[in-house]
């Protein structure tokens, strides 16, 4: 069974602080996607990382794909209340060209 | 960009009743997915269509669940004889055919079975 473990499960910090969310697996992925979901809405894609070691930046968000393509991290600099939400990672496997393996998510709350 | 549309947004039903949800994907997307999500968890795969063909159905999905995509455009998900454990958010997503293509989600249908 392929698993994608996210940590932490829950994080509550003050505005302005930095944080990192991790997504780890024993499986190798062809690509990995990060989504953010707000209450009552569907997940929205933030970024897709494809190459081992790849780093992508989206304003204050930095995404990194591990060299071995088994793990990924999301770092947020100077978090703002608008960053509050459920962050989900999802890995695409080589054995399937349609099914994503989903993490359970990290619930992030940024307090003003 | 009309996005993925799901109806209804909320459904409250009594145990034992049947319910049907509709999903209208992004028009040029061949793939359509149904997921179930409970509070604070990631999406759980239910089933997947490539055009009108249902190519995969989760082993976790009981026979009470059925999905169709008759013309390769919109899709319906029906749950027969609902149980309280069916209460969840039902999400529809669509994507292009390319493996690993990002999913575009609708805002879901929240089902409450009383």
Coordinates of C-alpha atoms in Angstrom, one line a residue:
Chain A
X1 CA 0.0 0.0 0.0
X2 CA 1.4 3.4 -1.0
X3 CA 1.2 6.0 1.7
X4 CA 2.0 9.7 1.7
X5 CA 2.5 11.0 5.2
X6 CA 2.1 14.7 5.9
X7 CA 3.4 16.4 9.0
X8 CA 2.4 18.2 11.1
X9 CA -1.3 17.4 11.0
X10 CA -2.1 20.7 12.6
X11 CA -0.2 23.9 13.0
X12 CA -1.3 27.2 14.6
X13 CA 1.2 30.0 14.5
X14 CA 1.2 33.8 14.7
X15 CA 1.3 36.1 11.7
X16 CA 4.8 36.8 10.5
X17 CA 6.3 33.4 11.6
X18 CA 7.8 30.9 9.2
X19 CA 6.7 27.3 8.9
X20 CA 7.5 24.1 7.0
X21 CA 5.1 21.3 6.1
X22 CA 6.5 17.9 5.1
X23 CA 5.2 15.2 2.8
X24 CA 7.0 11.9 3.0
X25 CA 6.7 8.5 1.4
X26 CA 8.7 5.3 0.7
X27 CA 7.4 5.4 -2.8
X28 CA 8.9 7.2 -5.8
X29 CA 6.6 9.6 -7.6
X30 CA 6.7 10.9 -11.1
X31 CA 5.5 14.2 -9.9
X32 CA 4.0 15.7 -6.8
X33 CA 1.3 18.3 -6.4
X34 CA 0.4 20.6 -3.6
X35 CA -3.1 21.9 -3.1
X36 CA -4.7 24.3 -0.6
X37 CA -8.3 23.9 0.5
X38 CA -10.5 26.4 2.3
X39 CA -13.6 25.4 4.3
X40 CA -16.6 24.6 2.0
X41 CA -14.5 24.6 -1.1
X42 CA -12.6 22.0 -3.2
X43 CA -8.8 21.8 -3.2
X44 CA -7.0 24.3 -5.5
X45 CA -3.7 23.4 -7.1
X46 CA -0.7 25.5 -5.9
X47 CA 2.2 23.8 -7.7
X48 CA 3.4 20.7 -9.4
X49 CA 7.0 19.5 -8.9
X50 CA 8.4 17.0 -11.4
X51 CA 12.2 16.9 -11.2
X52 CA 14.2 15.5 -8.2
X53 CA 15.7 18.4 -6.3
X54 CA 13.4 20.9 -7.9
X55 CA 12.5 24.1 -6.1
X56 CA 9.6 26.2 -7.0
X57 CA 8.6 29.5 -5.5
X58 CA 5.1 31.1 -5.4
X59 CA 5.5 34.4 -3.7
X60 CA 6.1 33.6 0.0
X61 CA 5.7 29.8 -0.6
X62 CA 8.7 27.6 -1.5
X63 CA 8.1 24.0 -2.6
X64 CA 10.9 21.5 -2.8
X65 CA 10.9 18.0 -4.3
X66 CA 13.4 15.6 -2.8
X67 CA 16.3 14.3 -4.8
X68 CA 14.9 10.8 -4.7
X69 CA 11.4 12.0 -5.5
X70 CA 10.0 10.4 -2.4
X71 CA 9.4 13.5 -0.4
X72 CA 8.5 17.1 -0.6
X73 CA 8.3 20.2 1.6
X74 CA 6.4 23.4 1.6
X75 CA 7.9 26.4 3.4
X76 CA 6.0 29.6 4.1
X77 CA 7.8 32.7 5.0
X78 CA 6.2 35.5 7.0
X79 CA 2.9 33.7 7.2
X80 CA -0.3 35.8 6.9
X81 CA -3.9 35.0 8.0
X82 CA -4.8 34.5 4.3
X83 CA -2.5 31.5 4.3
X84 CA -4.9 29.7 6.6
X85 CA -6.3 26.5 5.1
X86 CA -5.8 22.7 4.6
X87 CA -2.6 22.0 2.7
X88 CA -2.6 18.7 0.8
X89 CA 0.1 16.9 -1.1
X90 CA -0.6 14.3 -3.8
X91 CA 1.8 12.1 -5.6
X92 CA 1.5 10.7 -9.1
X93 CA 2.9 7.2 -9.4
X94 CA 4.7 5.6 -12.3
X95 CA 2.4 2.6 -12.1
X96 CA -0.7 4.5 -12.8
X97 CA -1.3 7.4 -15.1
X98 CA -4.4 8.6 -13.4
X99 CA -4.5 7.9 -9.7
X100 CA -3.0 10.3 -7.2
X101 CA -1.8 9.2 -3.7
X102 CA -3.1 11.8 -1.2
X103 CA -1.7 12.9 2.1
X104 CA -4.1 13.5 4.9
X105 CA -3.4 17.2 4.9
X106 CA -1.9 19.8 7.3
X107 CA -4.4 22.2 8.8
X108 CA -2.8 25.5 9.1
X109 CA -4.1 28.4 11.1
X110 CA -2.4 31.8 11.1
X111 CA -3.4 34.0 13.9
X112 CA -3.4 37.8 13.4
Chain B
X1 CA -13.2 29.7 -17.3
X2 CA -16.4 28.1 -15.9
X3 CA -14.5 25.6 -13.7
X4 CA -16.0 22.4 -12.3
X5 CA -19.6 22.7 -11.2
X6 CA -21.3 20.5 -8.6
X7 CA -24.9 20.3 -7.6
X8 CA -26.4 20.4 -5.1
X9 CA -23.9 22.1 -2.7
X10 CA -25.6 20.6 0.3
X11 CA -27.9 17.6 0.7
X12 CA -29.6 16.4 3.9
X13 CA -31.4 13.1 3.7
X14 CA -32.8 10.4 6.0
X15 CA -31.1 7.1 6.3
X16 CA -32.3 4.7 3.7
X17 CA -33.1 7.2 1.1
X18 CA -31.3 7.4 -2.3
X19 CA -29.4 10.5 -3.4
X20 CA -27.9 11.7 -6.7
X21 CA -25.2 14.3 -7.2
X22 CA -24.2 15.9 -10.5
X23 CA -20.8 17.1 -11.7
X24 CA -20.1 19.3 -14.8
X25 CA -16.4 19.2 -15.5
X26 CA -14.3 21.6 -17.5
X27 CA -15.4 21.0 -21.1
X28 CA -12.1 20.0 -22.6
X29 CA -11.1 17.6 -19.8
X30 CA -11.4 13.9 -20.7
X31 CA -10.9 12.6 -17.2
X32 CA -13.4 12.9 -14.4
X33 CA -13.0 11.7 -10.8
X34 CA -15.1 11.3 -7.8
X35 CA -13.6 11.6 -4.3
X36 CA -15.0 11.5 -0.8
X37 CA -13.6 13.7 1.9
X38 CA -14.3 13.7 5.7
X39 CA -13.4 16.6 7.9
X40 CA -9.7 17.2 8.2
X41 CA -8.7 14.4 5.9
X42 CA -7.4 14.2 2.4
X43 CA -9.7 13.2 -0.5
X44 CA -10.4 9.4 -0.8
X45 CA -10.6 8.1 -4.4
X46 CA -14.0 6.7 -5.4
X47 CA -14.0 6.3 -9.1
X48 CA -12.6 7.6 -12.4
X49 CA -13.8 8.1 -16.0
X50 CA -11.9 8.5 -19.2
X51 CA -14.5 10.1 -21.4
X52 CA -17.6 7.9 -20.9
X53 CA -15.8 4.8 -19.7
X54 CA -15.6 4.1 -16.0
X55 CA -12.0 2.7 -15.8
X56 CA -11.6 2.3 -12.1
X57 CA -13.7 1.9 -9.0
X58 CA -12.3 1.9 -5.5
X59 CA -12.6 -1.4 -3.7
X60 CA -13.8 0.6 -0.7
X61 CA -16.9 1.6 -2.7
X62 CA -19.9 -0.6 -1.8
X63 CA -22.5 -1.7 -4.3
X64 CA -24.7 1.1 -3.1
X65 CA -22.6 3.5 -5.0
X66 CA -22.9 4.0 -8.7
X67 CA -21.5 6.6 -11.1
X68 CA -22.2 7.3 -14.7
X69 CA -20.9 9.6 -17.4
X70 CA -23.2 8.8 -20.3
X71 CA -22.0 11.2 -22.9
X72 CA -18.5 11.8 -21.7
X73 CA -19.5 15.2 -20.3
X74 CA -21.4 15.6 -17.0
X75 CA -21.4 12.8 -14.5
X76 CA -23.7 11.6 -11.7
X77 CA -23.0 9.8 -8.5
X78 CA -25.9 7.9 -6.9
X79 CA -25.9 6.5 -3.4
X80 CA -28.7 4.0 -2.7
X81 CA -30.0 3.2 0.8
X82 CA -27.9 5.9 2.4
X83 CA -26.3 5.2 5.8
X84 CA -25.0 7.7 8.4
X85 CA -21.5 6.7 7.5
X86 CA -22.0 8.1 4.0
X87 CA -22.0 11.6 5.5
X88 CA -19.1 13.4 3.9
X89 CA -18.1 15.9 1.3
X90 CA -18.3 14.4 -2.2
X91 CA -15.8 16.1 -4.6
X92 CA -15.7 15.9 -8.3
X93 CA -12.6 16.8 -10.2
X94 CA -11.5 16.8 -13.9
X95 CA -8.2 16.8 -15.7
X96 CA -6.6 16.4 -19.0
X97 CA -5.5 13.0 -20.2
X98 CA -1.8 13.4 -19.5
X99 CA -0.6 11.3 -16.5
X100 CA -0.1 13.4 -13.4
X101 CA -2.1 16.3 -14.8
X102 CA -3.4 18.5 -12.0
X103 CA -6.9 18.1 -10.9
X104 CA -9.5 20.8 -11.0
X105 CA -12.0 20.4 -8.2
X106 CA -15.5 21.5 -7.8
X107 CA -16.7 22.9 -4.5
X108 CA -18.2 19.6 -3.6
X109 CA -21.6 18.4 -2.3
X110 CA -21.8 18.0 1.4
X111 CA -24.1 15.1 2.3
X112 CA -25.6 14.7 5.7
X113 CA -27.5 11.5 6.5
X114 CA -29.7 11.7 9.5

